Amino acid sequence: MQVTIYHRPDGRQEVIDMVNVDPADQQWFEDRDAVISMEDVGGTYAVYADIGLTDDEGEPLEIMVLSTGKNCVSTIAELRNECARMIEEEAK
């Protein structure tokens, strides 16, 4: 799964192929043309997903989870769950 990682200290961007992801989660994000990014925030990663939702001003709504205490597979699974929850809320 293609992920943009932002490196410290200057925010340099690098697109990486994240391979430790459940195939079903990867397919879910790909089916929604999600843009996934991440950054190191002091020894843990903040992982973001832009799934095409916007706020009232038209700004993108990014969903974010922290990797604290979780492996990559679990972190991406949590991100998918949060994104699905947000989609349900927006549909109401």
mmCIF file of N, CA and C in Angstrom:
data_model
loop_
_atom_site.group_PDB
_atom_site.id
_atom_site.type_symbol
_atom_site.label_atom_id
_atom_site.label_comp_id
_atom_site.label_asym_id
_atom_site.label_seq_id
_atom_site.Cartn_x
_atom_site.Cartn_y
_atom_site.Cartn_z
ATOM 1 N N MET A 1 0.854 -1.164 0.000
ATOM 2 C CA MET A 1 0.000 0.000 0.000
ATOM 3 C C MET A 1 0.902 1.230 0.000
ATOM 4 N N GLN A 2 0.637 2.160 -0.878
ATOM 5 C CA GLN A 2 1.430 3.373 -0.983
ATOM 6 C C GLN A 2 1.084 4.350 0.136
ATOM 7 N N VAL A 3 2.113 4.799 0.838
ATOM 8 C CA VAL A 3 1.961 5.711 1.963
ATOM 9 C C VAL A 3 3.018 6.796 1.841
ATOM 10 N N THR A 4 2.631 8.034 2.072
ATOM 11 C CA THR A 4 3.597 9.126 2.114
ATOM 12 C C THR A 4 4.037 9.327 3.548
ATOM 13 N N ILE A 5 5.343 9.244 3.773
ATOM 14 C CA ILE A 5 5.880 9.465 5.104
ATOM 15 C C ILE A 5 6.594 10.808 5.110
ATOM 16 N N TYR A 6 6.323 11.579 6.148
ATOM 17 C CA TYR A 6 6.949 12.886 6.327
ATOM 18 C C TYR A 6 8.065 12.731 7.348
ATOM 19 N N HIS A 7 9.282 13.036 6.920
ATOM 20 C CA HIS A 7 10.463 12.857 7.771
ATOM 21 C C HIS A 7 10.790 14.116 8.547
ATOM 22 N N ARG A 8 11.264 13.927 9.762
ATOM 23 C CA ARG A 8 11.748 15.010 10.600
ATOM 24 C C ARG A 8 13.165 15.348 10.184
ATOM 25 N N PRO A 9 13.666 16.521 10.358
ATOM 26 C CA PRO A 9 12.990 17.671 10.966
ATOM 27 C C PRO A 9 12.361 18.592 9.934
ATOM 28 N N ASP A 10 12.573 18.319 8.646
ATOM 29 C CA ASP A 10 12.173 19.285 7.617
ATOM 30 C C ASP A 10 10.892 18.927 6.877
ATOM 31 N N GLY A 11 10.267 17.807 7.218
ATOM 32 C CA GLY A 11 9.031 17.429 6.554
ATOM 33 C C GLY A 11 9.226 16.839 5.171
ATOM 34 N N ARG A 12 10.463 16.415 4.876
ATOM 35 C CA ARG A 12 10.733 15.813 3.565
ATOM 36 C C ARG A 12 9.776 14.643 3.362
ATOM 37 N N GLN A 13 9.194 14.567 2.156
ATOM 38 C CA GLN A 13 8.214 13.529 1.841
ATOM 39 C C GLN A 13 8.875 12.374 1.096
ATOM 40 N N GLU A 14 8.441 11.166 1.431
ATOM 41 C CA GLU A 14 8.903 9.970 0.738
ATOM 42 C C GLU A 14 7.715 9.026 0.610
ATOM 43 N N VAL A 15 7.470 8.526 -0.582
ATOM 44 C CA VAL A 15 6.403 7.552 -0.782
ATOM 45 C C VAL A 15 7.018 6.169 -0.592
ATOM 46 N N ILE A 16 6.414 5.408 0.308
ATOM 47 C CA ILE A 16 6.908 4.062 0.589
ATOM 48 C C ILE A 16 5.806 3.049 0.294
ATOM 49 N N ASP A 17 6.200 1.807 0.140
ATOM 50 C CA ASP A 17 5.248 0.725 -0.038
ATOM 51 C C ASP A 17 5.135 0.009 1.305
ATOM 52 N N MET A 18 4.051 0.258 2.013
ATOM 53 C CA MET A 18 3.826 -0.367 3.313
ATOM 54 C C MET A 18 3.309 -1.778 3.054
ATOM 55 N N VAL A 19 4.077 -2.773 3.485
ATOM 56 C CA VAL A 19 3.727 -4.160 3.169
ATOM 57 C C VAL A 19 3.090 -4.907 4.331
ATOM 58 N N ASN A 20 3.277 -4.449 5.551
ATOM 59 C CA ASN A 20 2.705 -5.127 6.717
ATOM 60 C C ASN A 20 1.288 -4.628 6.979
ATOM 61 N N VAL A 21 0.406 -4.935 6.026
ATOM 62 C CA VAL A 21 -0.983 -4.487 6.077
ATOM 63 C C VAL A 21 -1.872 -5.672 5.718
ATOM 64 N N ASP A 22 -2.973 -5.806 6.412
ATOM 65 C CA ASP A 22 -3.941 -6.846 6.063
ATOM 66 C C ASP A 22 -4.461 -6.557 4.655
ATOM 67 N N PRO A 23 -4.446 -7.547 3.756
ATOM 68 C CA PRO A 23 -4.909 -7.309 2.381
ATOM 69 C C PRO A 23 -6.325 -6.743 2.301
ATOM 70 N N ALA A 24 -7.202 -7.138 3.201
ATOM 71 C CA ALA A 24 -8.573 -6.606 3.185
ATOM 72 C C ALA A 24 -8.587 -5.123 3.525
ATOM 73 N N ASP A 25 -7.737 -4.705 4.464
ATOM 74 C CA ASP A 25 -7.645 -3.278 4.797
ATOM 75 C C ASP A 25 -7.076 -2.500 3.618
ATOM 76 N N GLN A 26 -6.034 -3.036 3.019
ATOM 77 C CA GLN A 26 -5.445 -2.368 1.857
ATOM 78 C C GLN A 26 -6.475 -2.197 0.755
ATOM 79 N N GLN A 27 -7.240 -3.246 0.472
ATOM 80 C CA GLN A 27 -8.263 -3.173 -0.577
ATOM 81 C C GLN A 27 -9.326 -2.142 -0.227
ATOM 82 N N TRP A 28 -9.713 -2.076 1.043
ATOM 83 C CA TRP A 28 -10.728 -1.114 1.477
ATOM 84 C C TRP A 28 -10.261 0.311 1.174
ATOM 85 N N PHE A 29 -9.018 0.632 1.510
ATOM 86 C CA PHE A 29 -8.491 1.975 1.248
ATOM 87 C C PHE A 29 -8.354 2.226 -0.254
ATOM 88 N N GLU A 30 -7.872 1.239 -0.988
ATOM 89 C CA GLU A 30 -7.713 1.406 -2.443
ATOM 90 C C GLU A 30 -9.056 1.606 -3.127
ATOM 91 N N ASP A 31 -10.080 0.889 -2.686
ATOM 92 C CA ASP A 31 -11.414 1.029 -3.280
ATOM 93 C C ASP A 31 -11.972 2.438 -3.088
ATOM 94 N N ARG A 32 -11.499 3.144 -2.088
ATOM 95 C CA ARG A 32 -11.978 4.495 -1.794
ATOM 96 C C ARG A 32 -10.993 5.579 -2.223
ATOM 97 N N ASP A 33 -9.966 5.171 -2.964
ATOM 98 C CA ASP A 33 -8.931 6.111 -3.411
ATOM 99 C C ASP A 33 -8.395 6.942 -2.252
ATOM 100 N N ALA A 34 -8.222 6.296 -1.113
ATOM 101 C CA ALA A 34 -7.731 6.988 0.081
ATOM 102 C C ALA A 34 -6.269 7.384 -0.094
ATOM 103 N N VAL A 35 -5.934 8.509 0.504
ATOM 104 C CA VAL A 35 -4.543 8.971 0.555
ATOM 105 C C VAL A 35 -4.079 8.778 1.992
ATOM 106 N N ILE A 36 -3.056 7.940 2.164
ATOM 107 C CA ILE A 36 -2.554 7.608 3.490
ATOM 108 C C ILE A 36 -1.191 8.277 3.670
ATOM 109 N N SER A 37 -0.998 8.881 4.842
ATOM 110 C CA SER A 37 0.292 9.501 5.157
ATOM 111 C C SER A 37 0.604 9.241 6.622
ATOM 112 N N MET A 38 1.867 9.460 6.976
ATOM 113 C CA MET A 38 2.269 9.244 8.355
ATOM 114 C C MET A 38 3.476 10.090 8.691
ATOM 115 N N GLU A 39 3.649 10.324 9.993
ATOM 116 C CA GLU A 39 4.800 11.075 10.469
ATOM 117 C C GLU A 39 5.195 10.573 11.845
ATOM 118 N N ASP A 40 6.492 10.645 12.118
ATOM 119 C CA ASP A 40 7.019 10.282 13.428
ATOM 120 C C ASP A 40 6.732 11.441 14.372
ATOM 121 N N VAL A 41 6.081 11.128 15.473
ATOM 122 C CA VAL A 41 5.779 12.156 16.474
ATOM 123 C C VAL A 41 6.363 11.720 17.817
ATOM 124 N N GLY A 42 7.674 11.694 17.871
ATOM 125 C CA GLY A 42 8.356 11.379 19.121
ATOM 126 C C GLY A 42 8.376 9.910 19.471
ATOM 127 N N GLY A 43 8.689 9.062 18.518
ATOM 128 C CA GLY A 43 8.818 7.645 18.792
ATOM 129 C C GLY A 43 7.592 6.816 18.482
ATOM 130 N N THR A 44 6.528 7.452 18.116
ATOM 131 C CA THR A 44 5.330 6.765 17.657
ATOM 132 C C THR A 44 4.943 7.412 16.331
ATOM 133 N N TYR A 45 4.062 6.791 15.594
ATOM 134 C CA TYR A 45 3.643 7.351 14.319
ATOM 135 C C TYR A 45 2.201 7.815 14.375
ATOM 136 N N ALA A 46 1.969 8.976 13.812
ATOM 137 C CA ALA A 46 0.617 9.450 13.556
ATOM 138 C C ALA A 46 0.324 9.055 12.113
ATOM 139 N N VAL A 47 -0.753 8.312 11.906
ATOM 140 C CA VAL A 47 -1.104 7.817 10.575
ATOM 141 C C VAL A 47 -2.435 8.445 10.193
ATOM 142 N N TYR A 48 -2.458 9.057 9.010
ATOM 143 C CA TYR A 48 -3.610 9.834 8.549
ATOM 144 C C TYR A 48 -4.228 9.210 7.307
ATOM 145 N N ALA A 49 -5.529 9.375 7.160
ATOM 146 C CA ALA A 49 -6.220 8.958 5.941
ATOM 147 C C ALA A 49 -7.118 10.088 5.464
ATOM 148 N N ASP A 50 -7.001 10.402 4.193
ATOM 149 C CA ASP A 50 -7.919 11.323 3.527
ATOM 150 C C ASP A 50 -8.779 10.445 2.623
ATOM 151 N N ILE A 51 -10.050 10.303 2.973
ATOM 152 C CA ILE A 51 -10.945 9.428 2.214
ATOM 153 C C ILE A 51 -11.977 10.219 1.421
ATOM 154 N N GLY A 52 -11.694 11.500 1.219
ATOM 155 C CA GLY A 52 -12.553 12.322 0.380
ATOM 156 C C GLY A 52 -13.648 13.075 1.092
ATOM 157 N N LEU A 53 -13.706 12.986 2.411
ATOM 158 C CA LEU A 53 -14.715 13.746 3.160
ATOM 159 C C LEU A 53 -14.207 15.163 3.394
ATOM 160 N N THR A 54 -15.129 16.121 3.461
ATOM 161 C CA THR A 54 -14.762 17.516 3.710
ATOM 162 C C THR A 54 -15.631 18.097 4.808
ATOM 163 N N ASP A 55 -15.129 19.178 5.417
ATOM 164 C CA ASP A 55 -15.908 19.864 6.442
ATOM 165 C C ASP A 55 -16.831 20.877 5.770
ATOM 166 N N ASP A 56 -17.506 21.683 6.576
ATOM 167 C CA ASP A 56 -18.477 22.648 6.053
ATOM 168 C C ASP A 56 -17.847 23.706 5.157
ATOM 169 N N GLU A 57 -16.548 23.965 5.331
ATOM 170 C CA GLU A 57 -15.846 24.953 4.503
ATOM 171 C C GLU A 57 -15.177 24.317 3.289
ATOM 172 N N GLY A 58 -15.369 23.003 3.108
ATOM 173 C CA GLY A 58 -14.784 22.315 1.970
ATOM 174 C C GLY A 58 -13.359 21.827 2.193
ATOM 175 N N GLU A 59 -12.869 21.949 3.425
ATOM 176 C CA GLU A 59 -11.522 21.473 3.747
ATOM 177 C C GLU A 59 -11.554 19.963 3.972
ATOM 178 N N PRO A 60 -10.506 19.254 3.529
ATOM 179 C CA PRO A 60 -10.478 17.798 3.728
ATOM 180 C C PRO A 60 -10.497 17.425 5.208
ATOM 181 N N LEU A 61 -11.250 16.386 5.523
ATOM 182 C CA LEU A 61 -11.265 15.828 6.870
ATOM 183 C C LEU A 61 -10.303 14.640 6.871
ATOM 184 N N GLU A 62 -9.245 14.744 7.651
ATOM 185 C CA GLU A 62 -8.316 13.632 7.772
ATOM 186 C C GLU A 62 -8.609 12.885 9.058
ATOM 187 N N ILE A 63 -8.612 11.571 8.941
ATOM 188 C CA ILE A 63 -8.786 10.724 10.104
ATOM 189 C C ILE A 63 -7.386 10.334 10.556
ATOM 190 N N MET A 64 -7.125 10.368 11.878
ATOM 191 C CA MET A 64 -5.784 10.099 12.390
ATOM 192 C C MET A 64 -5.843 9.105 13.529
ATOM 193 N N VAL A 65 -4.880 8.188 13.529
ATOM 194 C CA VAL A 65 -4.677 7.277 14.658
ATOM 195 C C VAL A 65 -3.196 7.286 15.008
ATOM 196 N N LEU A 66 -2.894 6.926 16.245
ATOM 197 C CA LEU A 66 -1.512 6.818 16.695
ATOM 198 C C LEU A 66 -1.133 5.345 16.788
ATOM 199 N N SER A 67 0.118 5.051 16.465
ATOM 200 C CA SER A 67 0.585 3.665 16.473
ATOM 201 C C SER A 67 1.020 3.190 17.846
ATOM 202 N N THR A 68 0.955 4.007 18.851
ATOM 203 C CA THR A 68 1.454 3.696 20.185
ATOM 204 C C THR A 68 1.055 2.291 20.632
ATOM 205 N N GLY A 69 2.065 1.437 20.852
ATOM 206 C CA GLY A 69 1.828 0.097 21.358
ATOM 207 C C GLY A 69 1.262 -0.886 20.354
ATOM 208 N N LYS A 70 1.096 -0.474 19.102
ATOM 209 C CA LYS A 70 0.509 -1.357 18.090
ATOM 210 C C LYS A 70 1.513 -1.597 16.963
ATOM 211 N N ASN A 71 1.375 -2.730 16.298
ATOM 212 C CA ASN A 71 2.177 -2.974 15.104
ATOM 213 C C ASN A 71 1.491 -2.327 13.902
ATOM 214 N N CYS A 72 2.117 -2.436 12.758
ATOM 215 C CA CYS A 72 1.605 -1.792 11.543
ATOM 216 C C CYS A 72 0.227 -2.334 11.157
ATOM 217 N N VAL A 73 0.072 -3.652 11.178
ATOM 218 C CA VAL A 73 -1.200 -4.265 10.794
ATOM 219 C C VAL A 73 -2.337 -3.737 11.677
ATOM 220 N N SER A 74 -2.104 -3.696 12.979
ATOM 221 C CA SER A 74 -3.134 -3.226 13.913
ATOM 222 C C SER A 74 -3.422 -1.744 13.749
ATOM 223 N N THR A 75 -2.388 -0.957 13.489
ATOM 224 C CA THR A 75 -2.567 0.481 13.314
ATOM 225 C C THR A 75 -3.423 0.777 12.088
ATOM 226 N N ILE A 76 -3.130 0.112 10.972
ATOM 227 C CA ILE A 76 -3.901 0.341 9.747
ATOM 228 C C ILE A 76 -5.326 -0.184 9.911
ATOM 229 N N ALA A 77 -5.504 -1.286 10.626
ATOM 230 C CA ALA A 77 -6.856 -1.799 10.889
ATOM 231 C C ALA A 77 -7.656 -0.788 11.702
ATOM 232 N N GLU A 78 -7.012 -0.185 12.707
ATOM 233 C CA GLU A 78 -7.691 0.833 13.505
ATOM 234 C C GLU A 78 -8.049 2.043 12.643
ATOM 235 N N LEU A 79 -7.140 2.442 11.758
ATOM 236 C CA LEU A 79 -7.405 3.569 10.861
ATOM 237 C C LEU A 79 -8.613 3.266 9.977
ATOM 238 N N ARG A 80 -8.681 2.057 9.444
ATOM 239 C CA ARG A 80 -9.835 1.671 8.616
ATOM 240 C C ARG A 80 -11.125 1.756 9.432
ATOM 241 N N ASN A 81 -11.103 1.251 10.657
ATOM 242 C CA ASN A 81 -12.307 1.290 11.493
ATOM 243 C C ASN A 81 -12.751 2.721 11.767
ATOM 244 N N GLU A 82 -11.801 3.600 12.049
ATOM 245 C CA GLU A 82 -12.135 5.007 12.298
ATOM 246 C C GLU A 82 -12.686 5.665 11.028
ATOM 247 N N CYS A 83 -12.127 5.330 9.887
ATOM 248 C CA CYS A 83 -12.626 5.879 8.621
ATOM 249 C C CYS A 83 -14.048 5.402 8.350
ATOM 250 N N ALA A 84 -14.309 4.112 8.565
ATOM 251 C CA ALA A 84 -15.655 3.566 8.360
ATOM 252 C C ALA A 84 -16.652 4.251 9.298
ATOM 253 N N ARG A 85 -16.237 4.470 10.532
ATOM 254 C CA ARG A 85 -17.095 5.167 11.497
ATOM 255 C C ARG A 85 -17.411 6.581 11.014
ATOM 256 N N MET A 86 -16.409 7.270 10.497
ATOM 257 C CA MET A 86 -16.603 8.638 9.997
ATOM 258 C C MET A 86 -17.546 8.640 8.793
ATOM 259 N N ILE A 87 -17.401 7.689 7.913
ATOM 260 C CA ILE A 87 -18.297 7.600 6.752
ATOM 261 C C ILE A 87 -19.732 7.398 7.209
ATOM 262 N N GLU A 88 -19.938 6.525 8.203
ATOM 263 C CA GLU A 88 -21.284 6.307 8.734
ATOM 264 C C GLU A 88 -21.864 7.578 9.343
ATOM 265 N N GLU A 89 -21.051 8.309 10.087
ATOM 266 C CA GLU A 89 -21.510 9.551 10.707
ATOM 267 C C GLU A 89 -21.881 10.583 9.660
ATOM 268 N N GLU A 90 -21.091 10.672 8.610
ATOM 269 C CA GLU A 90 -21.365 11.648 7.559
ATOM 270 C C GLU A 90 -22.636 11.302 6.786
ATOM 271 N N ALA A 91 -22.979 10.021 6.736
ATOM 272 C CA ALA A 91 -24.174 9.584 5.993
ATOM 273 C C ALA A 91 -25.457 9.910 6.744
ATOM 274 N N LYS A 92 -25.352 10.215 8.025
ATOM 275 C CA LYS A 92 -26.552 10.496 8.831
ATOM 276 C C LYS A 92 -27.082 11.881 8.585
#
